[in-house]
mmCIF file of C-alpha atoms and ligand atoms in Angstrom:
data_model
loop_
_atom_site.group_PDB
_atom_site.id
_atom_site.type_symbol
_atom_site.label_atom_id
_atom_site.label_comp_id
_atom_site.label_asym_id
_atom_site.label_seq_id
_atom_site.Cartn_x
_atom_site.Cartn_y
_atom_site.Cartn_z
ATOM 1 C CA MET A 1 0.000 0.000 0.000
ATOM 2 C CA PRO A 2 1.893 3.111 -1.159
ATOM 3 C CA ILE A 3 1.315 6.486 0.470
ATOM 4 C CA GLU A 4 0.982 9.526 -1.723
ATOM 5 C CA PHE A 5 0.896 13.088 -0.450
ATOM 6 C CA SER A 6 -0.417 15.608 -2.933
ATOM 7 C CA ARG A 7 0.110 19.319 -2.278
ATOM 8 C CA LEU A 8 -0.793 18.777 1.354
ATOM 9 C CA SER A 9 -0.708 21.703 3.795
ATOM 10 C CA PHE A 10 -1.705 21.751 7.423
ATOM 11 C CA VAL A 11 -2.350 24.620 9.833
ATOM 12 C CA TYR A 12 -2.821 24.105 13.594
ATOM 13 C CA ASN A 13 -5.585 26.204 15.196
ATOM 14 C CA PRO A 14 -6.586 28.010 12.005
ATOM 15 C CA LYS A 15 -8.157 31.445 12.297
ATOM 16 C CA SER A 16 -7.103 31.829 15.927
ATOM 17 C CA PRO A 17 -4.285 33.777 17.581
ATOM 18 C CA PHE A 18 -2.489 30.424 17.945
ATOM 19 C CA GLN A 19 -2.583 29.655 14.252
ATOM 20 C CA SER A 20 0.595 27.883 13.133
ATOM 21 C CA SER A 21 1.395 26.531 9.741
ATOM 22 C CA ALA A 22 3.084 23.134 10.218
ATOM 23 C CA LEU A 23 3.099 21.573 6.725
ATOM 24 C CA ASN A 24 3.481 23.435 3.447
ATOM 25 C CA ASP A 25 2.585 22.009 0.064
ATOM 26 C CA ILE A 26 3.906 18.497 0.605
ATOM 27 C CA SER A 27 4.012 16.216 -2.412
ATOM 28 C CA LEU A 28 5.692 12.932 -1.627
ATOM 29 C CA LEU A 29 5.445 9.282 -2.591
ATOM 30 C CA LEU A 30 6.365 6.709 0.039
ATOM 31 C CA PRO A 31 6.681 3.291 -1.613
ATOM 32 C CA GLU A 32 5.395 0.176 0.113
ATOM 33 C CA LYS A 33 7.419 -2.463 1.944
ATOM 34 C CA GLN A 34 10.417 -0.200 2.464
ATOM 35 C CA PHE A 35 12.209 1.067 5.535
ATOM 36 C CA ILE A 36 11.764 4.820 5.296
ATOM 37 C CA ALA A 37 13.292 7.390 7.644
ATOM 38 C CA ILE A 38 11.892 10.870 8.182
ATOM 39 C CA VAL A 39 14.444 13.297 9.594
ATOM 40 C CA GLY A 40 14.643 17.029 10.238
ATOM 41 C CA ARG A 41 15.158 19.521 13.004
ATOM 42 C CA THR A 42 12.830 19.932 15.980
ATOM 43 C CA GLY A 43 9.587 21.549 14.866
ATOM 44 C CA SER A 44 10.137 20.776 11.160
ATOM 45 C CA GLY A 45 6.784 18.953 10.916
ATOM 46 C CA LYS A 46 7.661 15.242 11.156
ATOM 47 C CA SER A 47 5.088 14.255 13.770
ATOM 48 C CA THR A 48 2.426 16.354 12.078
ATOM 49 C CA LEU A 49 3.193 14.660 8.763
ATOM 50 C CA ILE A 50 2.848 11.106 10.014
ATOM 51 C CA GLN A 51 -0.411 11.853 11.822
ATOM 52 C CA GLN A 52 -1.938 12.613 8.424
ATOM 53 C CA ILE A 53 -1.249 9.026 7.341
ATOM 54 C CA ASN A 54 -3.647 7.428 9.807
ATOM 55 C CA ALA A 55 -6.053 10.384 9.743
ATOM 56 C CA LEU A 56 -5.461 11.529 13.312
ATOM 57 C CA LEU A 57 -5.104 14.908 11.636
ATOM 58 C CA SER A 58 -6.693 15.911 8.351
ATOM 59 C CA PRO A 59 -5.125 18.302 5.863
ATOM 60 C CA THR A 60 -6.076 21.956 5.615
ATOM 61 C CA SER A 61 -5.583 21.691 1.864
ATOM 62 C CA GLY A 62 -4.347 18.996 -0.508
ATOM 63 C CA TYR A 63 -4.657 15.339 0.452
ATOM 64 C CA VAL A 64 -2.852 12.116 1.247
ATOM 65 C CA GLN A 65 -3.883 8.830 -0.315
ATOM 66 C CA ILE A 66 -3.176 5.581 1.532
ATOM 67 C CA GLY A 67 -4.212 2.639 -0.638
ATOM 68 C CA ASP A 68 -7.814 3.419 -1.499
ATOM 69 C CA PHE A 69 -8.358 5.790 1.446
ATOM 70 C CA ILE A 70 -7.987 9.513 0.836
ATOM 71 C CA ASN A 71 -7.466 11.778 3.855
ATOM 72 C CA HIS A 72 -8.801 15.148 2.705
ATOM 73 C CA PRO A 73 -9.826 18.488 4.228
ATOM 74 C CA GLU A 74 -13.265 18.734 5.772
ATOM 75 C CA LYS A 75 -14.254 21.487 3.390
ATOM 76 C CA LYS A 76 -14.070 21.237 -0.382
ATOM 77 C CA PRO A 77 -11.998 23.973 -2.025
ATOM 78 C CA LYS A 78 -13.773 26.558 -4.138
ATOM 79 C CA ARG A 79 -13.620 26.009 -7.868
ATOM 80 C CA PRO A 80 -11.138 28.461 -9.403
ATOM 81 C CA LYS A 81 -12.676 31.127 -11.606
ATOM 82 C CA GLY A 82 -12.204 31.309 -15.343
ATOM 83 C CA LEU A 83 -12.208 27.569 -16.152
ATOM 84 C CA ASN A 84 -13.608 26.396 -19.477
ATOM 85 C CA ASP A 85 -16.205 23.615 -19.612
ATOM 86 C CA GLU A 86 -13.662 20.885 -20.017
ATOM 87 C CA GLU A 87 -11.623 22.130 -17.049
ATOM 88 C CA LYS A 88 -14.774 22.461 -14.955
ATOM 89 C CA ALA A 89 -15.675 18.853 -15.704
ATOM 90 C CA ALA A 90 -12.145 17.718 -14.805
ATOM 91 C CA PHE A 91 -12.299 19.723 -11.553
ATOM 92 C CA LYS A 92 -15.621 18.126 -10.657
ATOM 93 C CA LYS A 93 -14.342 14.633 -11.440
ATOM 94 C CA GLU A 94 -11.247 15.136 -9.268
ATOM 95 C CA GLU A 95 -13.424 16.588 -6.505
ATOM 96 C CA ARG A 96 -15.664 13.502 -6.577
ATOM 97 C CA ARG A 97 -12.625 11.231 -6.412
ATOM 98 C CA ILE A 98 -10.986 12.997 -3.470
ATOM 99 C CA TYR A 99 -13.862 14.197 -1.337
ATOM 100 C CA GLN A 100 -15.559 10.901 -0.607
ATOM 101 C CA LYS A 101 -17.229 10.957 2.774
ATOM 102 C CA HIS A 102 -15.598 8.673 5.318
ATOM 103 C CA LYS A 103 -17.695 6.386 7.404
ATOM 104 C CA SER A 104 -16.314 5.608 10.840
ATOM 105 C CA LYS A 105 -15.744 2.026 9.713
ATOM 106 C CA ASP A 106 -13.479 3.269 6.898
ATOM 107 C CA ILE A 107 -11.364 5.211 9.375
ATOM 108 C CA LYS A 108 -11.222 2.206 11.658
ATOM 109 C CA ALA A 109 -10.121 0.039 8.731
ATOM 110 C CA LEU A 110 -7.421 2.585 7.886
ATOM 111 C CA ARG A 111 -6.146 2.576 11.471
ATOM 112 C CA LYS A 112 -5.986 -1.192 11.428
ATOM 113 C CA ARG A 113 -3.782 -0.991 8.333
ATOM 114 C CA VAL A 114 -1.673 1.939 9.551
ATOM 115 C CA GLY A 115 -0.258 1.506 13.053
ATOM 116 C CA LEU A 116 1.266 4.576 14.683
ATOM 117 C CA VAL A 117 3.481 4.550 17.753
ATOM 118 C CA PHE A 118 3.476 8.069 19.193
ATOM 119 C CA GLN A 119 6.538 10.081 20.078
ATOM 120 C CA PHE A 120 5.366 10.165 23.701
ATOM 121 C CA PRO A 121 4.115 6.650 24.470
ATOM 122 C CA GLU A 122 2.349 7.810 27.615
ATOM 123 C CA TYR A 123 -0.350 9.192 25.321
ATOM 124 C CA GLN A 124 -1.023 5.734 24.028
ATOM 125 C CA LEU A 125 -1.351 3.760 27.254
ATOM 126 C CA PHE A 126 -4.552 3.685 29.216
ATOM 127 C CA GLU A 127 -5.537 0.206 30.470
ATOM 128 C CA GLU A 128 -4.879 -1.096 33.988
ATOM 129 C CA THR A 129 -2.544 -3.865 32.929
ATOM 130 C CA VAL A 130 0.098 -4.167 30.249
ATOM 131 C CA GLU A 131 -1.645 -7.258 28.856
ATOM 132 C CA LYS A 132 -5.012 -5.492 28.541
ATOM 133 C CA ASP A 133 -3.383 -2.455 27.027
ATOM 134 C CA VAL A 134 -1.686 -4.421 24.279
ATOM 135 C CA ALA A 135 -4.773 -6.607 23.671
ATOM 136 C CA PHE A 136 -6.949 -3.515 23.280
ATOM 137 C CA GLY A 137 -5.959 -2.944 19.631
ATOM 138 C CA PRO A 138 -6.789 -6.390 18.267
ATOM 139 C CA LYS A 139 -9.970 -6.550 20.394
ATOM 140 C CA ASN A 140 -11.022 -3.177 19.085
ATOM 141 C CA PHE A 141 -10.566 -4.489 15.550
ATOM 142 C CA GLY A 142 -12.876 -7.425 16.213
ATOM 143 C CA VAL A 143 -10.509 -10.194 17.332
ATOM 144 C CA LYS A 144 -11.921 -12.571 19.980
ATOM 145 C CA LYS A 145 -10.736 -11.897 23.522
ATOM 146 C CA GLU A 146 -8.580 -15.040 23.911
ATOM 147 C CA ASP A 147 -6.966 -14.472 20.520
ATOM 148 C CA ALA A 148 -6.337 -10.824 21.335
ATOM 149 C CA ILE A 149 -4.628 -11.843 24.585
ATOM 150 C CA ARG A 150 -2.540 -14.389 22.698
ATOM 151 C CA SER A 151 -1.472 -11.727 20.155
ATOM 152 C CA ALA A 152 -0.693 -9.382 23.047
ATOM 153 C CA HIS A 153 1.584 -11.934 24.713
ATOM 154 C CA GLU A 154 3.388 -12.627 21.436
ATOM 155 C CA ALA A 155 3.871 -8.925 20.758
ATOM 156 C CA LEU A 156 5.161 -8.290 24.286
ATOM 157 C CA LEU A 157 7.687 -11.094 24.003
ATOM 158 C CA ARG A 158 8.788 -9.750 20.616
ATOM 159 C CA VAL A 159 9.619 -6.353 22.108
ATOM 160 C CA GLY A 160 11.471 -7.989 24.977
ATOM 161 C CA LEU A 161 8.932 -7.798 27.815
ATOM 162 C CA ASP A 162 8.524 -11.159 29.512
ATOM 163 C CA GLU A 163 5.586 -12.609 31.462
ATOM 164 C CA SER A 164 6.512 -10.735 34.622
ATOM 165 C CA PHE A 165 5.250 -7.547 32.894
ATOM 166 C CA PHE A 166 1.878 -8.850 31.706
ATOM 167 C CA GLN A 167 -0.137 -7.997 34.837
ATOM 168 C CA ARG A 168 1.686 -4.795 35.778
ATOM 169 C CA SER A 169 0.203 -1.348 35.374
ATOM 170 C CA PRO A 170 1.637 0.384 32.289
ATOM 171 C CA PHE A 171 1.844 3.595 34.295
ATOM 172 C CA GLU A 172 4.298 2.150 36.783
ATOM 173 C CA LEU A 173 6.876 1.268 34.166
ATOM 174 C CA SER A 174 10.050 3.098 33.196
ATOM 175 C CA GLY A 175 10.052 5.339 30.108
ATOM 176 C CA GLY A 176 11.768 2.699 27.970
ATOM 177 C CA GLU A 177 9.393 -0.039 29.143
ATOM 178 C CA LYS A 178 6.373 2.160 28.384
ATOM 179 C CA ARG A 179 7.740 2.680 24.910
ATOM 180 C CA LYS A 180 8.050 -1.078 24.441
ATOM 181 C CA VAL A 181 4.446 -1.583 25.574
ATOM 182 C CA ALA A 182 3.273 1.076 23.108
ATOM 183 C CA ILE A 183 5.183 -0.638 20.284
ATOM 184 C CA ALA A 184 3.759 -4.039 21.291
ATOM 185 C CA GLY A 185 0.247 -2.537 21.260
ATOM 186 C CA ILE A 186 0.669 -1.616 17.616
ATOM 187 C CA LEU A 187 2.456 -4.825 16.587
ATOM 188 C CA ALA A 188 -0.393 -6.875 18.087
ATOM 189 C CA THR A 189 -2.702 -5.524 15.381
ATOM 190 C CA SER A 190 -0.334 -6.582 12.519
ATOM 191 C CA PRO A 191 -0.508 -3.335 10.513
ATOM 192 C CA GLU A 192 0.541 -3.097 6.851
ATOM 193 C CA ILE A 193 2.263 0.183 7.601
ATOM 194 C CA LEU A 194 4.107 0.672 10.868
ATOM 195 C CA ILE A 195 4.950 4.255 11.799
ATOM 196 C CA VAL A 196 7.226 4.834 14.762
ATOM 197 C CA ASP A 197 8.055 8.299 16.090
ATOM 198 C CA GLU A 198 11.438 8.343 17.890
ATOM 199 C CA PRO A 199 11.018 4.707 18.958
ATOM 200 C CA THR A 200 14.418 4.352 20.561
ATOM 201 C CA ALA A 201 14.244 7.431 22.794
ATOM 202 C CA GLY A 202 14.713 6.262 26.364
ATOM 203 C CA LEU A 203 15.922 2.784 25.443
ATOM 204 C CA ASP A 204 19.392 1.568 26.375
ATOM 205 C CA PRO A 205 21.694 0.775 23.419
ATOM 206 C CA ALA A 206 20.991 -2.975 23.493
ATOM 207 C CA ALA A 207 17.210 -2.486 23.623
ATOM 208 C CA ALA A 208 17.421 0.177 20.896
ATOM 209 C CA LYS A 209 19.319 -2.220 18.653
ATOM 210 C CA GLU A 210 16.866 -5.055 19.334
ATOM 211 C CA THR A 211 13.954 -2.750 18.563
ATOM 212 C CA MET A 212 15.482 -1.591 15.292
ATOM 213 C CA GLU A 213 16.235 -5.173 14.315
ATOM 214 C CA LEU A 214 12.661 -6.116 15.102
ATOM 215 C CA PHE A 215 11.458 -3.362 12.735
ATOM 216 C CA THR A 216 13.821 -4.668 10.060
ATOM 217 C CA LYS A 217 12.339 -8.166 10.421
ATOM 218 C CA ILE A 218 8.858 -6.684 10.193
ATOM 219 C CA ARG A 219 9.870 -4.872 7.007
ATOM 220 C CA ASP A 220 11.343 -8.108 5.615
ATOM 221 C CA ALA A 221 7.962 -9.747 6.208
ATOM 222 C CA GLY A 222 6.373 -7.166 3.874
ATOM 223 C CA THR A 223 5.363 -4.275 6.139
ATOM 224 C CA THR A 224 6.245 -0.671 5.336
ATOM 225 C CA VAL A 225 8.220 0.814 8.218
ATOM 226 C CA ILE A 226 8.324 4.591 8.639
ATOM 227 C CA LEU A 227 10.764 5.787 11.255
ATOM 228 C CA VAL A 228 10.877 9.356 12.539
ATOM 229 C CA THR A 229 14.249 10.084 14.084
ATOM 230 C CA HIS A 230 17.055 12.582 14.675
ATOM 231 C CA ASP A 231 19.571 9.774 14.838
ATOM 232 C CA MET A 232 21.485 9.573 11.577
ATOM 233 C CA ASP A 233 23.330 6.475 12.769
ATOM 234 C CA LEU A 234 19.983 4.654 12.724
ATOM 235 C CA VAL A 235 19.243 6.072 9.288
ATOM 236 C CA ALA A 236 22.608 4.843 8.003
ATOM 237 C CA THR A 237 22.190 1.364 9.382
ATOM 238 C CA TYR A 238 18.528 0.644 8.714
ATOM 239 C CA ALA A 239 16.809 2.975 6.236
ATOM 240 C CA GLN A 240 16.421 2.411 2.504
ATOM 241 C CA MET A 241 14.996 5.842 1.835
ATOM 242 C CA VAL A 242 15.217 9.108 3.745
ATOM 243 C CA VAL A 243 12.960 12.147 3.709
ATOM 244 C CA VAL A 244 14.437 15.393 5.041
ATOM 245 C CA MET A 245 11.896 17.868 6.436
ATOM 246 C CA GLU A 246 12.646 21.538 7.021
ATOM 247 C CA ASN A 247 10.194 24.201 8.051
ATOM 248 C CA GLY A 248 7.096 22.189 7.114
ATOM 249 C CA ARG A 249 8.441 21.249 3.698
ATOM 250 C CA VAL A 250 10.105 18.202 2.209
ATOM 251 C CA GLU A 251 13.668 19.323 1.430
ATOM 252 C CA LYS A 252 14.956 16.089 0.028
ATOM 253 C CA THR A 253 13.953 12.504 -0.676
ATOM 254 C CA CYS A 254 16.809 10.153 -1.450
ATOM 255 C CA ALA A 255 18.791 7.069 -0.518
ATOM 256 C CA PRO A 256 20.673 7.588 2.778
ATOM 257 C CA SER A 257 24.045 7.295 1.033
ATOM 258 C CA GLU A 258 23.177 10.275 -1.188
ATOM 259 C CA LEU A 259 22.650 12.391 1.896
ATOM 260 C CA PHE A 260 25.816 11.589 3.794
ATOM 261 C CA GLY A 261 28.797 13.771 3.085
ATOM 262 C CA GLN A 262 26.647 16.840 2.487
ATOM 263 C CA ASP A 263 26.458 19.675 4.945
ATOM 264 C CA LEU A 264 23.609 18.482 7.135
ATOM 265 C CA THR A 265 24.107 21.136 9.817
ATOM 266 C CA GLN A 266 21.774 23.377 7.779
ATOM 267 C CA TYR A 267 19.013 20.982 8.887
ATOM 268 C CA SER A 268 20.411 20.641 12.429
ATOM 269 C CA LEU A 269 21.446 17.101 11.530
ATOM 270 C CA GLN A 270 24.783 15.340 11.587
ATOM 271 C CA ASN A 271 26.332 12.773 9.331
ATOM 272 C CA PRO A 272 26.457 9.288 10.833
ATOM 273 C CA ARG A 273 29.524 9.063 13.062
ATOM 274 C CA ILE A 274 30.911 6.157 11.117
ATOM 275 C CA PHE A 275 30.682 8.168 7.883
ATOM 276 C CA ASP A 276 32.392 11.196 9.460
ATOM 277 C CA PHE A 277 35.146 8.928 10.686
ATOM 278 C CA ALA A 278 35.635 7.511 7.167
ATOM 279 C CA LEU A 279 35.776 11.042 5.735
ATOM 280 C CA ARG A 280 38.354 12.023 8.347
ATOM 281 C CA LEU A 281 40.533 9.037 7.363
ATOM 282 C CA LYS A 282 40.253 10.100 3.740
ATOM 283 C CA GLN A 283 41.230 13.689 4.572
ATOM 284 C CA LYS A 284 44.229 12.360 6.480
ATOM 285 C CA GLY A 285 45.443 10.603 3.345
ATOM 286 C CA LEU A 286 44.015 7.084 3.455
ATOM 287 C CA THR A 287 42.781 6.069 0.009
ATOM 288 C CA ILE A 288 39.342 4.920 0.926
ATOM 289 C CA ASP A 289 36.003 4.722 -0.837
ATOM 290 C CA THR A 290 33.560 6.400 1.523
ATOM 291 C CA GLU A 291 30.533 5.726 -0.628
ATOM 292 C CA GLY A 292 28.125 3.191 0.830
ATOM 293 C CA ILE A 293 29.699 3.106 4.286
ATOM 294 C CA ARG A 294 26.844 2.464 6.707
ATOM 295 C CA SER A 295 28.331 0.433 9.501
ATOM 296 C CA VAL A 296 31.525 -0.334 11.424
ATOM 297 C CA ASN A 297 31.800 -3.465 9.341
ATOM 298 C CA ASP A 298 31.631 -1.526 6.042
ATOM 299 C CA LEU A 299 34.367 0.792 7.276
ATOM 300 C CA ALA A 300 36.571 -2.094 8.389
ATOM 301 C CA GLU A 301 36.212 -3.679 4.963
ATOM 302 C CA ALA A 302 36.941 -0.385 3.186
ATOM 303 C CA ILE A 303 40.139 0.005 5.224
ATOM 304 C CA ILE A 304 41.236 -3.546 4.467
ATOM 305 C CA ARG A 305 40.528 -3.007 0.742
ATOM 306 C CA SER A 306 42.523 0.174 0.797
ATOM 307 C CA LYS A 307 45.472 -1.599 2.456
ATOM 308 C CA GLN A 308 45.320 -4.498 -0.022
ATOM 309 C CA ASN A 309 45.268 -2.123 -2.992
ATOM 310 C CA GLY A 310 47.938 0.189 -1.749
HETATM 311 N N1 ATP B 1 -0.817 20.677 18.945
HETATM 312 C C1 ATP B 1 -0.211 21.706 18.353
HETATM 313 N N2 ATP B 1 -0.784 22.934 18.328
HETATM 314 C C2 ATP B 1 -0.178 23.977 17.729
HETATM 315 N N3 ATP B 1 0.985 23.896 17.073
HETATM 316 C C3 ATP B 1 1.605 22.712 17.059
HETATM 317 C C4 ATP B 1 1.041 21.555 17.696
HETATM 318 N N4 ATP B 1 1.881 20.507 17.518
HETATM 319 C C5 ATP B 1 2.916 20.990 16.808
HETATM 320 N N5 ATP B 1 2.759 22.300 16.528
HETATM 321 C C6 ATP B 1 3.695 23.158 15.744
HETATM 322 O O1 ATP B 1 3.812 22.609 14.430
HETATM 323 C C7 ATP B 1 5.168 22.605 13.985
HETATM 324 C C8 ATP B 1 5.606 21.197 13.645
HETATM 325 O O2 ATP B 1 5.606 20.402 14.821
HETATM 326 P P1 ATP B 1 5.910 18.848 14.848
HETATM 327 O O3 ATP B 1 5.537 18.346 16.187
HETATM 328 O O4 ATP B 1 5.265 18.215 13.670
HETATM 329 O O5 ATP B 1 7.498 18.860 14.647
HETATM 330 P P2 ATP B 1 8.543 17.654 14.725
HETATM 331 O O6 ATP B 1 9.362 17.718 13.478
HETATM 332 O O7 ATP B 1 7.846 16.384 15.028
HETATM 333 O O8 ATP B 1 9.466 18.111 15.947
HETATM 334 P P3 ATP B 1 10.279 17.194 17.054
HETATM 335 O O9 ATP B 1 11.520 16.713 16.352
HETATM 336 O O10 ATP B 1 10.580 18.181 18.113
HETATM 337 O O11 ATP B 1 9.379 16.089 17.505
HETATM 338 C C9 ATP B 1 5.970 23.262 15.098
HETATM 339 O O12 ATP B 1 6.141 24.614 14.760
HETATM 340 C C10 ATP B 1 5.101 23.119 16.324
HETATM 341 O O13 ATP B 1 5.301 24.190 17.196
HETATM 342 MG MG1 MG B 2 7.872 15.128 16.653
#
C-alpha cells in the first residue's frame, strides 16, 4: 500500500491567535514495503506529517492517499474562476474522487492498516494492565478476547517484555518499558504500515538495537516501516529511503548514502559518526572509498581493501 501526499498543507488552530502553519505544500510518494526514515530539526513537521497518514489529523488543503483511502480536508476547495467547460468537468471529477465521505468504519479500517506509535508513548497507554493495554488494539478491531490476549503476549515477548510484565500497570513502568508496551500494542494488530516516532528514545543501546532489528524483520515480512528520528546512525544502518523535512516542507527525498557527506548542519542534523570517521581518514590521506559506508563493518572492509590495494 503506497502512500501519496499531494500538495498537502496543514495549519494548527486556524483562524485563531495560535494559528501555526506546520506543513506546506507536501508532495511525496512513500513506496510500500520499504524502511523509510523521516528526519529534520525539531519543529520541522515530522510528527504532524505522520499523523496525516492514519487520519489523526486531516489536511487543511491537498490530500494524502493511503491505498484506497484519501485523507482530505473537511471542506471542499472553491472552484477556481475562469475555467472552461472541459476544465470544470475535470475539476468536478477530481473533486468527486478525493472528497468521498468517510464512514467511521473506513477510518477504523485505515487505522488497522496503519499503526502509529506516538513520540510520547504515555499518550497511548490507558488500560490497567500491560496485557489489557496491548490486547486492546486487536480486540477493538474485532478479534476474539482469547486471541487478542494471545497476540498481546506474542507482541510483548517480541519487544522484549517477559511474562513478569503482563499484569503490571503500564503507568508504573520506566520510560523505555512504556515505549516497548506502546510498540507491542501496535504490533499486536499486525498493521501493513508501521509508523514509529522516535522509537528508541529512552531505550538503552541494546534495547534500541533489538527494537530496530525487530522493525527490520517486520519490514522483511512485507510491512512498510516509517521511522521518525534525529539519529542519523539509525538512518545509516537501517533505512532504505530518507525524507528530510525543514520548516514544514520536504527538502529532500533520497537514498541515505546520497545524503551523507553533504552539509547536514543546515538541517540541524549530523552525518552518521561512522561516515564522518571515514571522511576524516580520507582527509588524512588514506585512500578509501567512503561511498556506501553504513556500519563499522563496512568501514573495516573499506580500510582492508585500501590496504590491499595500496
Ligand atoms: N498541537 C499543536 N498545536 C499547535 N501547534 C503545534 C502543535 N503541535 C505541533 N505544533 C507546531 O507545528 C510545527 C511542527 O511540529 P511537529 O511536532 O510536527 O514537529 P517535529 O518535526 O515532530 O518536531 P520534534 O523533532 O521536536 O518532535 C511546530 O512549529 C510546532 O510548534
Ligand atoms: Mg515530533
